[in-house]
Amino acid sequence: MMNGFEKHGIEHLSASTINNIINNPARVIAEKLFGVDFPMPAAVDRGNAVETAVENVLLGKKKFTQAVDDAVEKFDRATGKKLNDTTVEKERGQIGTMTEIALDALRPYGRLLPPPPVSADNPRGQHAIKLFLKSTTGLWRLPVIGYLDFVFEAPLGRENPVVVDLKTTNRLPGVAMPLDHQRQRAVYLKGKNNHDVEFAYVSAKGAKILADGDASEHLVTMKNAALRFEKFLALGDAKTLAAVVPVDPLHRDFASLEGREALKNYFHF
């Protein structure tokens, strides 16, 4: 018997997709069943640009100034069509500062391991993890794939290599990581079970390293959410599921033009 993921052509999950299943299941229906391509805000492009600059400097590929200049060009290419995003210039102006602060925060980890080359098995050329979500009956399994920002050799005085996920932000978190980041960290810990996993939060004013949350508890929550969603997907076709899935029309995911069109066309708001 075909399971719900297979029925709708879903070949893998990620931590972010499972977080969306928990936080905004209607977005997952729109993306996975109707092919809606939700645009990423300029802040995400800024984060990708800073990550690239940091990697190039830590691996000795480029000097700081050249790495930042290239990162700004990457940001400009990514945001070229985001004419309605009023934050583009603000985010662009923070790339150099955030790169410098991120480098100061990450250099103490020591030697950065270069990512694997692009290949058929790793089309993104990044350190990757793959877990398998299994049904309670054992009749099917589905990969959960994650891509890692940075992997460092075991720093001096520590036993394990360290995975560091870089989060650029306009406001540093408080004493604890946001729940969705805790869940993401739990997946990385499971996928790299002989590594430590820490998140480096970087703003234009400073940095903070956090590593918290009960990973085992979060993994149970995520697994249960995914298994329940599979059963939901098995109940019907895309139109039927869109008619019954809970929808928050004011959720920030639906603030874009694409999101508003999805609300109108598929959820009839």
Tab-separated table of C-alpha atoms in Angstrom, residues 69-244:
chain	number	residue	atom	x	y	z
A	69	ASP	CA	33.240	41.878	-2.147
A	70	ASP	CA	32.372	38.511	-3.701
A	71	ALA	CA	29.746	37.896	-1.022
A	72	VAL	CA	28.095	41.237	-1.804
A	73	GLU	CA	28.015	40.295	-5.500
A	74	LYS	CA	26.404	36.977	-4.574
A	75	PHE	CA	23.818	38.848	-2.494
A	76	ASP	CA	23.090	41.232	-5.375
A	77	ARG	CA	22.506	38.334	-7.759
A	78	ALA	CA	20.169	36.648	-5.303
A	79	THR	CA	18.143	39.773	-4.545
A	80	GLY	CA	18.043	41.233	-8.043
A	81	LYS	CA	14.369	40.402	-8.518
A	82	LYS	CA	13.212	41.250	-5.005
A	83	LEU	CA	11.962	44.700	-5.945
A	84	ASN	CA	9.333	44.760	-3.214
A	85	ASP	CA	11.681	43.795	-0.379
A	86	THR	CA	12.450	47.087	1.342
A	87	THR	CA	15.108	45.481	3.556
A	88	VAL	CA	17.509	44.663	0.715
A	89	GLU	CA	19.794	47.678	1.159
A	90	LYS	CA	19.879	47.308	4.923
A	91	GLU	CA	20.842	43.639	4.702
A	92	ARG	CA	23.427	44.357	2.013
A	93	GLY	CA	25.116	46.920	4.205
A	94	GLN	CA	25.588	44.425	7.038
A	95	ILE	CA	27.465	41.736	5.092
A	96	GLY	CA	30.965	43.028	5.810
A	97	THR	CA	30.359	43.688	9.490
A	98	MET	CA	28.659	40.345	10.064
A	99	THR	CA	31.439	38.518	8.236
A	100	GLU	CA	34.055	40.120	10.476
A	101	ILE	CA	32.122	39.296	13.646
A	102	ALA	CA	31.464	35.737	12.480
A	103	LEU	CA	35.158	35.189	11.768
A	104	ASP	CA	36.064	36.393	15.255
A	105	ALA	CA	33.530	33.953	16.714
A	106	LEU	CA	34.596	30.953	14.607
A	107	ARG	CA	38.383	31.231	14.474
A	108	PRO	CA	38.779	29.750	17.992
A	109	TYR	CA	37.353	26.465	16.690
A	110	GLY	CA	40.550	25.877	14.735
A	111	ARG	CA	40.810	24.004	11.452
A	112	LEU	CA	37.767	24.108	9.220
A	113	LEU	CA	37.266	20.946	7.173
A	114	PRO	CA	36.654	21.705	3.491
A	115	PRO	CA	33.290	20.542	2.141
A	116	PRO	CA	33.196	17.583	-0.244
A	117	PRO	CA	33.201	18.320	-3.976
A	118	VAL	CA	29.998	18.502	-5.968
A	119	SER	CA	28.931	15.051	-7.104
A	120	ALA	CA	25.837	13.100	-8.055
A	121	ASP	CA	25.486	12.033	-4.423
A	122	ASN	CA	26.171	15.543	-3.118
A	123	PRO	CA	24.922	18.058	-5.711
A	124	ARG	CA	25.313	20.999	-3.327
A	125	GLY	CA	28.934	20.289	-2.438
A	126	GLN	CA	28.299	20.616	1.290
A	127	HIS	CA	28.798	18.473	4.349
A	128	ALA	CA	25.552	16.532	4.581
A	129	ILE	CA	23.701	14.192	6.876
A	130	LYS	CA	21.014	11.648	6.094
A	131	LEU	CA	18.693	10.000	8.604
A	132	PHE	CA	15.794	7.704	7.879
A	133	LEU	CA	12.285	8.176	9.155
A	134	LYS	CA	10.652	4.765	9.496
A	135	SER	CA	6.990	3.928	9.798
A	136	THR	CA	5.827	2.223	12.957
A	137	THR	CA	4.874	-0.800	10.849
A	138	GLY	CA	8.260	-0.953	9.150
A	139	LEU	CA	6.643	-0.920	5.703
A	140	TRP	CA	8.373	2.243	4.468
A	141	ARG	CA	11.164	4.663	5.275
A	142	LEU	CA	11.955	8.174	4.091
A	143	PRO	CA	15.287	10.032	4.234
A	144	VAL	CA	15.654	13.201	6.273
A	145	ILE	CA	18.489	15.216	4.714
A	146	GLY	CA	20.417	18.100	6.193
A	147	TYR	CA	23.253	20.304	4.948
A	148	LEU	CA	25.830	21.612	7.405
A	149	ASP	CA	27.393	25.065	7.345
A	150	PHE	CA	30.763	24.332	8.971
A	151	VAL	CA	32.539	21.255	10.318
A	152	PHE	CA	35.684	21.787	12.392
A	153	GLU	CA	38.282	19.294	13.520
A	154	ALA	CA	38.177	18.663	17.265
A	155	PRO	CA	39.316	21.995	18.756
A	156	LEU	CA	42.171	22.065	21.245
A	157	GLY	CA	40.982	20.679	24.553
A	158	ARG	CA	37.871	19.014	23.131
A	159	GLU	CA	37.323	15.373	22.189
A	160	ASN	CA	34.885	15.726	19.324
A	161	PRO	CA	34.771	17.560	16.012
A	162	VAL	CA	32.246	20.398	16.017
A	163	VAL	CA	29.448	21.211	13.605
A	164	VAL	CA	28.650	24.933	13.676
A	165	ASP	CA	25.494	26.309	12.098
A	166	LEU	CA	25.736	30.020	11.337
A	167	LYS	CA	22.640	32.131	11.954
A	168	THR	CA	22.878	35.778	10.958
A	169	THR	CA	20.222	37.845	12.647
A	170	ASN	CA	19.208	41.410	13.433
A	171	ARG	CA	18.649	40.479	17.071
A	172	LEU	CA	20.632	37.930	19.058
A	173	PRO	CA	18.544	35.346	20.947
A	174	GLY	CA	18.306	35.361	24.722
A	175	VAL	CA	19.539	32.579	26.957
A	176	ALA	CA	18.075	29.774	24.836
A	177	MET	CA	17.847	28.891	21.177
A	178	PRO	CA	14.452	29.200	19.453
A	179	LEU	CA	12.557	25.901	19.440
A	180	ASP	CA	12.863	25.378	15.688
A	181	HIS	CA	16.640	25.775	15.958
A	182	GLN	CA	16.729	23.325	18.851
A	183	ARG	CA	14.947	20.799	16.646
A	184	GLN	CA	17.361	21.451	13.787
A	185	ARG	CA	20.283	20.943	16.151
A	186	ALA	CA	18.766	17.653	17.329
A	187	VAL	CA	18.714	16.357	13.750
A	188	TYR	CA	22.354	17.355	13.235
A	189	LEU	CA	23.385	15.666	16.491
A	190	LYS	CA	21.659	12.463	15.409
A	191	GLY	CA	23.183	12.625	11.952
A	192	LYS	CA	26.684	13.399	13.273
A	193	ASN	CA	26.551	11.348	16.453
A	194	ASN	CA	30.271	11.694	17.174
A	195	HIS	CA	30.235	15.478	16.771
A	196	ASP	CA	29.259	18.367	18.973
A	197	VAL	CA	26.742	20.739	17.393
A	198	GLU	CA	26.626	24.445	18.205
A	199	PHE	CA	24.842	27.404	16.668
A	200	ALA	CA	26.691	30.682	16.131
A	201	TYR	CA	24.300	33.638	16.153
A	202	VAL	CA	25.803	36.739	14.557
A	203	SER	CA	24.347	40.230	14.352
A	204	ALA	CA	25.941	43.492	13.293
A	205	LYS	CA	26.679	44.154	16.963
A	206	GLY	CA	28.014	40.861	18.284
A	207	ALA	CA	27.867	37.087	18.407
A	208	LYS	CA	26.583	34.375	20.704
A	209	ILE	CA	27.269	30.618	20.677
A	210	LEU	CA	24.409	28.431	21.908
A	211	ALA	CA	23.839	24.684	22.165
A	212	ASP	CA	20.758	23.774	24.149
A	213	GLY	CA	17.568	21.781	24.150
A	214	ASP	CA	16.860	18.129	24.889
A	215	ALA	CA	17.827	16.537	21.572
A	216	SER	CA	16.178	13.193	22.361
A	217	GLU	CA	12.907	14.870	23.261
A	218	HIS	CA	12.959	17.027	20.152
A	219	LEU	CA	13.637	14.033	17.912
A	220	VAL	CA	10.591	12.249	19.341
A	221	THR	CA	8.466	15.343	18.699
A	222	MET	CA	9.717	15.644	15.128
A	223	LYS	CA	9.264	11.971	14.369
A	224	ASN	CA	5.718	11.978	15.718
A	225	ALA	CA	4.869	15.104	13.705
A	226	ALA	CA	6.215	13.571	10.491
A	227	LEU	CA	4.454	10.240	11.035
A	228	ARG	CA	1.149	11.955	11.742
A	229	PHE	CA	1.574	14.132	8.661
A	230	GLU	CA	2.158	11.019	6.534
A	231	LYS	CA	-1.164	9.646	7.730
A	232	PHE	CA	-2.807	12.981	6.920
A	233	LEU	CA	-1.314	12.951	3.408
A	234	ALA	CA	-2.691	9.449	2.850
A	235	LEU	CA	-6.270	10.663	3.367
A	236	GLY	CA	-6.793	12.269	-0.012
A	237	ASP	CA	-5.656	14.277	-3.001
A	238	ALA	CA	-4.146	17.756	-2.853
A	239	LYS	CA	-7.469	19.620	-3.119
A	240	THR	CA	-9.049	17.548	-0.372
A	241	LEU	CA	-6.115	18.101	1.983
A	242	ALA	CA	-6.004	21.839	1.252
A	243	ALA	CA	-9.677	22.047	2.197
A	244	VAL	CA	-9.159	20.563	5.664
